[in-house]
XYZ file of C-alpha atoms in Angstrom:
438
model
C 59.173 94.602 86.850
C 62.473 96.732 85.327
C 61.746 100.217 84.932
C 64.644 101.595 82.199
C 64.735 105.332 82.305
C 67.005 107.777 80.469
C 67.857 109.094 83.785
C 67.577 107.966 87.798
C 67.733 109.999 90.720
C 69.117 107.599 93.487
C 70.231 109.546 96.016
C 68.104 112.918 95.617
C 70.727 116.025 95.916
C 74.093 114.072 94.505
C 74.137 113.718 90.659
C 71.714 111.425 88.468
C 73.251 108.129 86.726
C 72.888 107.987 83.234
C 70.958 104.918 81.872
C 70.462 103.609 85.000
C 66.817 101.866 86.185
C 65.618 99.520 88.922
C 64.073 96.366 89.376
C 61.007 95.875 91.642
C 59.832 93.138 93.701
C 56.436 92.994 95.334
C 57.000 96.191 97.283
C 60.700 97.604 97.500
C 63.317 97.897 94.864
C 65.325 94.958 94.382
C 68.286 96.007 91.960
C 69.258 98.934 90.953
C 72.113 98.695 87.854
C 72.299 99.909 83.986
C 69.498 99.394 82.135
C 71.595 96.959 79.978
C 72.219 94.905 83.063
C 68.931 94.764 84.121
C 67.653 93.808 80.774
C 70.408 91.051 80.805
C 69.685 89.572 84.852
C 66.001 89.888 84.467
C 64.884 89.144 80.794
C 61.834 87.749 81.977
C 61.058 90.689 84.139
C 58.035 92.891 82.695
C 60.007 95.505 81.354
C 59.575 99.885 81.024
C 61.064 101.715 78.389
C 60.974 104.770 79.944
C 62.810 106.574 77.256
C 63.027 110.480 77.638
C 61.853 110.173 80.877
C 63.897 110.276 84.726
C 63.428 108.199 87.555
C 62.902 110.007 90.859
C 61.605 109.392 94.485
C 57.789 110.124 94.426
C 57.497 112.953 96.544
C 56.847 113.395 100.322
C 54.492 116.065 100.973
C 55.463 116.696 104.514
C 52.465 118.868 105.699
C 48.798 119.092 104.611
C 45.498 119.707 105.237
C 43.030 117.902 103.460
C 39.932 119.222 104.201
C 41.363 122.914 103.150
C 40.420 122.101 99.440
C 36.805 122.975 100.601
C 38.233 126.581 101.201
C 38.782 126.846 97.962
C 36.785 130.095 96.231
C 34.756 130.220 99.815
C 32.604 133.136 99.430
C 34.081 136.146 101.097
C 33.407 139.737 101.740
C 36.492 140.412 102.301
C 40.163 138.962 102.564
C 41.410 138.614 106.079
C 43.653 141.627 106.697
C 46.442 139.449 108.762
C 47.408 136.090 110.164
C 44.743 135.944 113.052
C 42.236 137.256 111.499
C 43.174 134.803 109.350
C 42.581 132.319 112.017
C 39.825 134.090 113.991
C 37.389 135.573 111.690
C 37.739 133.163 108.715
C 39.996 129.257 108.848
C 38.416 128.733 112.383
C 34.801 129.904 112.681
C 33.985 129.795 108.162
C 35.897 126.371 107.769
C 37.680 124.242 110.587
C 34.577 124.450 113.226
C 31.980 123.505 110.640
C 33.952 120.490 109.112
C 32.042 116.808 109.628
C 32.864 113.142 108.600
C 31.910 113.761 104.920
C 33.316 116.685 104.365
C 36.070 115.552 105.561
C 36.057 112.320 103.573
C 34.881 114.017 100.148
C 38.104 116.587 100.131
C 40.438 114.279 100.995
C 39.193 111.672 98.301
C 39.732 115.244 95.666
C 42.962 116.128 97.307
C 44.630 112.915 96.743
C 43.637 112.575 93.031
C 45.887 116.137 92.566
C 48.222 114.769 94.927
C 49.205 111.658 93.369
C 49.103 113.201 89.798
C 51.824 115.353 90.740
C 54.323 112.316 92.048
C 53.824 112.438 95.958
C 53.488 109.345 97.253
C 53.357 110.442 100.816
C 51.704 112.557 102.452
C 51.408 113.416 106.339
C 48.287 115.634 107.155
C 46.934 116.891 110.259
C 42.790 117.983 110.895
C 41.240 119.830 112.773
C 37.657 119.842 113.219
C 36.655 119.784 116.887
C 32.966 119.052 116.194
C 34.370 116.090 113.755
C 35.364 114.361 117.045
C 35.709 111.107 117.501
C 36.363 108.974 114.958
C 37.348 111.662 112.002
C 40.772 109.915 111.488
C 38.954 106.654 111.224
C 37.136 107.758 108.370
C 39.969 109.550 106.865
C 41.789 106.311 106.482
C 39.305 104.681 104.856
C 39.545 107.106 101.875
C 43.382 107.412 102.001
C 43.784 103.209 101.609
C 41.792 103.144 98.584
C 43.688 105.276 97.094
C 46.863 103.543 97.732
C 48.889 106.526 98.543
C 51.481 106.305 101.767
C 50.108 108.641 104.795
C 50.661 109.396 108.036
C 47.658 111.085 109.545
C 46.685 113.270 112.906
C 44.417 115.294 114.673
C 45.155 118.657 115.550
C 44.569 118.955 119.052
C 43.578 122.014 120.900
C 42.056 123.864 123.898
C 40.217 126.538 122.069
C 36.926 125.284 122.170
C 37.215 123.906 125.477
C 40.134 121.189 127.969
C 37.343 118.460 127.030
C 37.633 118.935 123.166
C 41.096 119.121 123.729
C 41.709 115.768 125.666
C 38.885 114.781 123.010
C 41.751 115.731 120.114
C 44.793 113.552 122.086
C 42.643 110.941 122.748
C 41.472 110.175 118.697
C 45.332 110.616 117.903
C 45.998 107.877 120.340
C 43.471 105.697 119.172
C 44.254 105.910 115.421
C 48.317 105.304 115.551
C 47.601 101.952 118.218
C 44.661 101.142 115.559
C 47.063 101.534 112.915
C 49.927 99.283 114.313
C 47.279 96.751 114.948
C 46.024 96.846 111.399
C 49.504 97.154 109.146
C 49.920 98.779 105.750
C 50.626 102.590 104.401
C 48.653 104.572 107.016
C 49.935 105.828 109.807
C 49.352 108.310 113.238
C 51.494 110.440 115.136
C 50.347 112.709 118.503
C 49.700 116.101 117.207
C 48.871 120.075 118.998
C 48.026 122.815 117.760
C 50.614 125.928 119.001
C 51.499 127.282 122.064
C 48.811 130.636 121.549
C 45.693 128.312 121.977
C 47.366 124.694 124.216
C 48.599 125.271 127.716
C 51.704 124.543 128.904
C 50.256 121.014 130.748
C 48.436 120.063 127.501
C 51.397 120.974 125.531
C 53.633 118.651 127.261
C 50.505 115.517 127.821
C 50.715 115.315 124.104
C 54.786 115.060 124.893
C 54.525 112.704 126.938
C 52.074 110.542 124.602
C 53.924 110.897 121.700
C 57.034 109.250 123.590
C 54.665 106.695 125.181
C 53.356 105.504 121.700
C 56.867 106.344 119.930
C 55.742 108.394 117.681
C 56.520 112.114 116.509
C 54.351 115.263 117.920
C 53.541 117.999 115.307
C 52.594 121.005 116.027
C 52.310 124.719 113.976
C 55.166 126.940 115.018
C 55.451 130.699 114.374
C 53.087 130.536 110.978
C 53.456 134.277 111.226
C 54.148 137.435 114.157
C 51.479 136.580 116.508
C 52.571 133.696 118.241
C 56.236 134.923 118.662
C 54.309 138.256 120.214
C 51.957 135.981 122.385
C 54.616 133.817 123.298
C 57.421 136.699 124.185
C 54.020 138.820 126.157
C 52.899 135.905 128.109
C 55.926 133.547 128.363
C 58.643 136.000 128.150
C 60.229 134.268 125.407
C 59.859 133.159 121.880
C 57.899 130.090 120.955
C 60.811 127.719 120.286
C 62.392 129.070 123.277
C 59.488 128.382 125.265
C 59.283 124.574 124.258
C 62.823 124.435 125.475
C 62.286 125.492 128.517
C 59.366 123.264 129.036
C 61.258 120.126 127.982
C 59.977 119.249 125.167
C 61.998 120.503 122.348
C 63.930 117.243 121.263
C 63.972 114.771 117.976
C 60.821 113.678 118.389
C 59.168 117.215 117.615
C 58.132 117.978 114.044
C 57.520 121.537 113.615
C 56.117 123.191 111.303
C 55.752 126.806 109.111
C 58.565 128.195 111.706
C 58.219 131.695 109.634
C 58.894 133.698 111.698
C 62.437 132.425 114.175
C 65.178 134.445 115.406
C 68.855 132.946 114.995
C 68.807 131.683 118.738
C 65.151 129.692 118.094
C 67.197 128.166 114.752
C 70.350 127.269 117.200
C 67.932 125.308 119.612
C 65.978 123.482 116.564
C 69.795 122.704 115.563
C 71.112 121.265 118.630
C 68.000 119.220 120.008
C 67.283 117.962 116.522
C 63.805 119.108 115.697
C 62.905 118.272 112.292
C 60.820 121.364 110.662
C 58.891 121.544 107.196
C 57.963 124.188 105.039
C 55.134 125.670 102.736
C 56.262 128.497 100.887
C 53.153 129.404 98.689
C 50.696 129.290 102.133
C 52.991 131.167 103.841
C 52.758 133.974 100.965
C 48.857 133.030 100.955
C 48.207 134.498 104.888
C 51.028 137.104 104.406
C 53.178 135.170 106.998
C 56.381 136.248 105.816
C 59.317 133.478 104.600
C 60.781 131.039 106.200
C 64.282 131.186 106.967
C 64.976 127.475 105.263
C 68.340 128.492 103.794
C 69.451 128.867 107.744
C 67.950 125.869 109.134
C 69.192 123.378 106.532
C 72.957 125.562 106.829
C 72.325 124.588 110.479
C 71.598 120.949 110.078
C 67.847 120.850 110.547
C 66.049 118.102 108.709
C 63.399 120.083 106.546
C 60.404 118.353 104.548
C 58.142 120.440 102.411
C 54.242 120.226 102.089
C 51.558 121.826 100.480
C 49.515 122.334 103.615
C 46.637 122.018 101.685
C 46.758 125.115 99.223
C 48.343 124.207 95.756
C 48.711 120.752 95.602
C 50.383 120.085 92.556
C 53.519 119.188 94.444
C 55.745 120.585 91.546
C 54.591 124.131 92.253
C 55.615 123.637 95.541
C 59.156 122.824 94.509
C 59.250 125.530 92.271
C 58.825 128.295 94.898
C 60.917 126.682 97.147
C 63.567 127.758 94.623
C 62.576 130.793 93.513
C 61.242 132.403 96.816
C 64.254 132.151 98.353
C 66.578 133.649 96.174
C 64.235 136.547 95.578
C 63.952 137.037 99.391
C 68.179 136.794 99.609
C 68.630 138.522 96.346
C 71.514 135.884 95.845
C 70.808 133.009 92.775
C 73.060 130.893 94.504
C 70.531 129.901 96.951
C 68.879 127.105 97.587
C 70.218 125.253 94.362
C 67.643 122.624 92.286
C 69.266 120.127 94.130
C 68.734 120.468 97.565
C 65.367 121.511 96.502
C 64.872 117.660 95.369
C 66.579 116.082 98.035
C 63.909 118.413 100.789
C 60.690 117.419 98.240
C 62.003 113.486 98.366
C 64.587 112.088 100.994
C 64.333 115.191 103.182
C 60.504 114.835 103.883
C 60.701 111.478 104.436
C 63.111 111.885 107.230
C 60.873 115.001 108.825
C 58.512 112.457 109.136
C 60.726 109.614 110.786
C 59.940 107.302 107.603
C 62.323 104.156 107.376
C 63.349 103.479 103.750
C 61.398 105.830 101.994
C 62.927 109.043 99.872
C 65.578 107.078 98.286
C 65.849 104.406 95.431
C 68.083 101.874 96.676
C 68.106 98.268 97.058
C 65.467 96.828 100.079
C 64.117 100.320 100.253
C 60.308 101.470 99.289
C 59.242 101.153 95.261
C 57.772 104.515 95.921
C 58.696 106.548 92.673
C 57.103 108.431 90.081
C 58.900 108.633 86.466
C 58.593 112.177 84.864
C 58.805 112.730 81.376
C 62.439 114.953 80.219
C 62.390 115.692 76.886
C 62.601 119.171 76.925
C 63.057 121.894 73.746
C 66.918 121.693 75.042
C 69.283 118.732 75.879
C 68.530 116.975 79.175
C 71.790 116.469 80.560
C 73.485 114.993 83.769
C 74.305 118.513 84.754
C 71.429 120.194 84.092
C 68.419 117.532 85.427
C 67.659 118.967 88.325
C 67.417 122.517 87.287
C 65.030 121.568 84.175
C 62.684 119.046 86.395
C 62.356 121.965 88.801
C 61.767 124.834 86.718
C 59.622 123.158 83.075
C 57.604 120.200 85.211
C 54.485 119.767 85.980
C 51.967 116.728 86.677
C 51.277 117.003 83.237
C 54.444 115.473 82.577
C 54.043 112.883 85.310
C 53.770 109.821 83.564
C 53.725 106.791 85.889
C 53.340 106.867 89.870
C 54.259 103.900 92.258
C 53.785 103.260 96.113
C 54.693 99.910 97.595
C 55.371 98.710 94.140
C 51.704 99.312 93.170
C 50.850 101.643 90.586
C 48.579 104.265 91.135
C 49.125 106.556 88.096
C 49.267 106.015 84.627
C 49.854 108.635 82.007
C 47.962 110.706 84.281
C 45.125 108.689 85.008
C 44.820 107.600 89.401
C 43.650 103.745 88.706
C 40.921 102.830 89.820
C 39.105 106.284 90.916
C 36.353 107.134 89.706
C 37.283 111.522 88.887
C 34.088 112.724 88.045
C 32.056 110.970 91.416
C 35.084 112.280 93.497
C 34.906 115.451 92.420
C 31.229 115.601 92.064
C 30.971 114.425 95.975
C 33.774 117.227 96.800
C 31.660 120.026 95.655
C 28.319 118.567 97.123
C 30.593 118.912 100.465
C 32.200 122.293 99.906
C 28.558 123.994 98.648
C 27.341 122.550 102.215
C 30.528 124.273 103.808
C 29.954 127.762 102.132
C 26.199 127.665 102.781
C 26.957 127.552 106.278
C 28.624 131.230 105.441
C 25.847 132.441 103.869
């Protein structure tokens, strides 16, 4: 198959070639040339016009959580009045410790459909559901493969309910990524805690250890908002990043991420031992958390992703803040242009996530791409692209989506998903959730 755009974005962040497309073979691209070239070295190649439309990198939405879309207009008396009570009195007790198999199942199945619209076509997410133990990741995978999308997927593990659930929590992240290797295709694992306010330091650095055992990344939440740098400086003495220093465990394989709430030396250390951070602007503003210093970290050299984490999932909102909320914040347009926006929705989360060929169109990499229609009420131009996909997009304008070379979108429809049973089981599952509330 030739795909012949107006526009491709190659190498997300450096400028778009004009009348450029790709060829793809089974699942990577194969060539990537002027459309007249293609047209000319494949003519018996199914062929695209994508005219008035660009060529991009299907997004990587570096950090979700699925089962949140059940949290969606739950039933409250009244909004949390900071980040743990956000935690304490409403995600933990209302949502995260009521969470089973098919709850589970039902909002990821939802999730994805609003996912995949918007052009991701990866997505890492992490649970947690301590009475959903074992087997929750299983499950979760079975949903994610039919839908074809790319995913890396993990349990949050944690000590708050007791050291058994939390050896409970390692333990299913162990058994998914070796089940995964074993098994091949789009879905992956990686070890996964949840932050240093509710793990111990020996728990904190078992997952450590697994994570190197199985090679794999560790995640873990990292100054969401001002309690855990509090807890962390009361208890430890020093700030959360600080504190994984000092315990040995700060290094490239950690993926951290929300890190709200850092102080310039915390940014130095995530600099010099390479930990790879991603960001959620629009939760953050959700729990109050505060915003993120990105502008720093990726001045610094830290690899930063972006991700939903669950909240609004059409991944072009996501972009959009990331550009907006920042210059608002540093009262200076200049930052955070359109196209290092791009390159952190694309290339950049690919890399948080340790992802091998993926975020880039180039030949022998992944045919993961979505192609976004550009016709716009003024010119689309080489200089301008970036700016006008970021600020007038949506997934209403998402006209094909690709992963592996398969497609999975088509003029907005996800192939072969039934909508109205998804969404119909979804709010079966979330009415369950909020009667639990009642």
């Amino acid at each position: 198959m030739i795909i012949l755009p107006d526009f491709l974005i190659d190498n997300p962040g450096q400028p778009p070639r004009e009348q450029w497309g790709v060829r793809v073979h089974n699942d990577v691209i194969d060539a990537v040339a002027p459309n007249a070239e293609l047209r000319q070295r494949f003519p018996a190649d199914e062929a695209i016009d994508a005219s008035g439309c660009t060529l991009s990198p299907g997004f990587v939405n570096a950090h979700a959580h699925l089962y949140g879309l059940l949290a969606h207009g739950l039933p409250l008396d009244k909004a949390p009045s900071g980040f743990w009570p956000f935690l304490e009195d409403f995600w933990w007790p209302l949502v995260e410790d009521r969470l089973d198999h098919e709850m589970i199942c039902a909002a990821t199945d939802a999730i994805l459909l609003e996912m995949l619209r918007s052009g991701v076509t990866t997505v890492y997410d992490c649970t947690e559901a301590p009475y959903a133990l074992p087997g929750c990741l299983a499950a979760q995978a079975e949903v994610v493969r039919k839908r074809g999308i790319r995913a890396v997927l993990s349990f949050e593990a944690t000590e708050r309910v007791s050291d058994e659930n939390g050896q409970l929590g390692l333990r299913e992240n162990a058994d998914f990524i070796r089940a995964c290797r074993k098994e091949g295709g789009l879905v992956s694992g990686l070890m996964c805690f949840h932050t240093t306010f509710s793990c111990s330091a020996e728990f904190i650095q078992q997952a450590h250890r697994l994570g190197e055992e199985l090679g794999v990344l560790v995640h873990m939440h990292c100054s969401e908002g001002v309690h855990e740098p509090e807890y962390a400086l009361k208890h430890f003495g020093v700030r959360p990043m600080e504190y994984y220093d000092r315990l040995g465990v700060a290094n490239a394989r950690m993926l951290a991420s929300q890190c709200v709430q850092m102080s310039d030396r915390e940014i130095e250390i995530m600099a010099a031992r390479r930990v790879k951070m991603t960001h959620m602007p629009l939760s953050n503003c959700e729990v109050g958390a505060g915003i993120a210093p990105v502008p720093e970290l990726v001045d610094a050299g830290v690899t930063v992703g972006l991700g939903s984490d669950g909240y609004v999932n059409d991944f072009y909102e996501v972009v959009r803040a990331t550009f907006l909320i920042h210059k608002a914040h540093k009262q200076d347009p200049r930052v955070m242009p359109a196209s290092l926006v791009w390159r952190l929705a694309t290339e950049g989360g690919a890399r948080a996530l340790g992802l091998e060929k993926v975020g880039r169109i180039a030949e022998g990499w992944q045919a993961d791409l979505q192609l976004i229609d550009t016709r716009m009420p003024t010119p689309t131009e080489v200089h301008n692209l970036y700016d006008q996909l970021v600020l007038w997009r949506s997934h209403k304008h998402v006209r094909l989506v690709m992963v592996a070379g398969q497609v999975c979108v088509r003029d907005g429809i996800v192939l072969g998903a039934d909508e109205e049973a998804i969404i119909a089981r979804a709010h079966a599952a979330a009415r369950r959730l909020w009667k639990m509330s009642a």
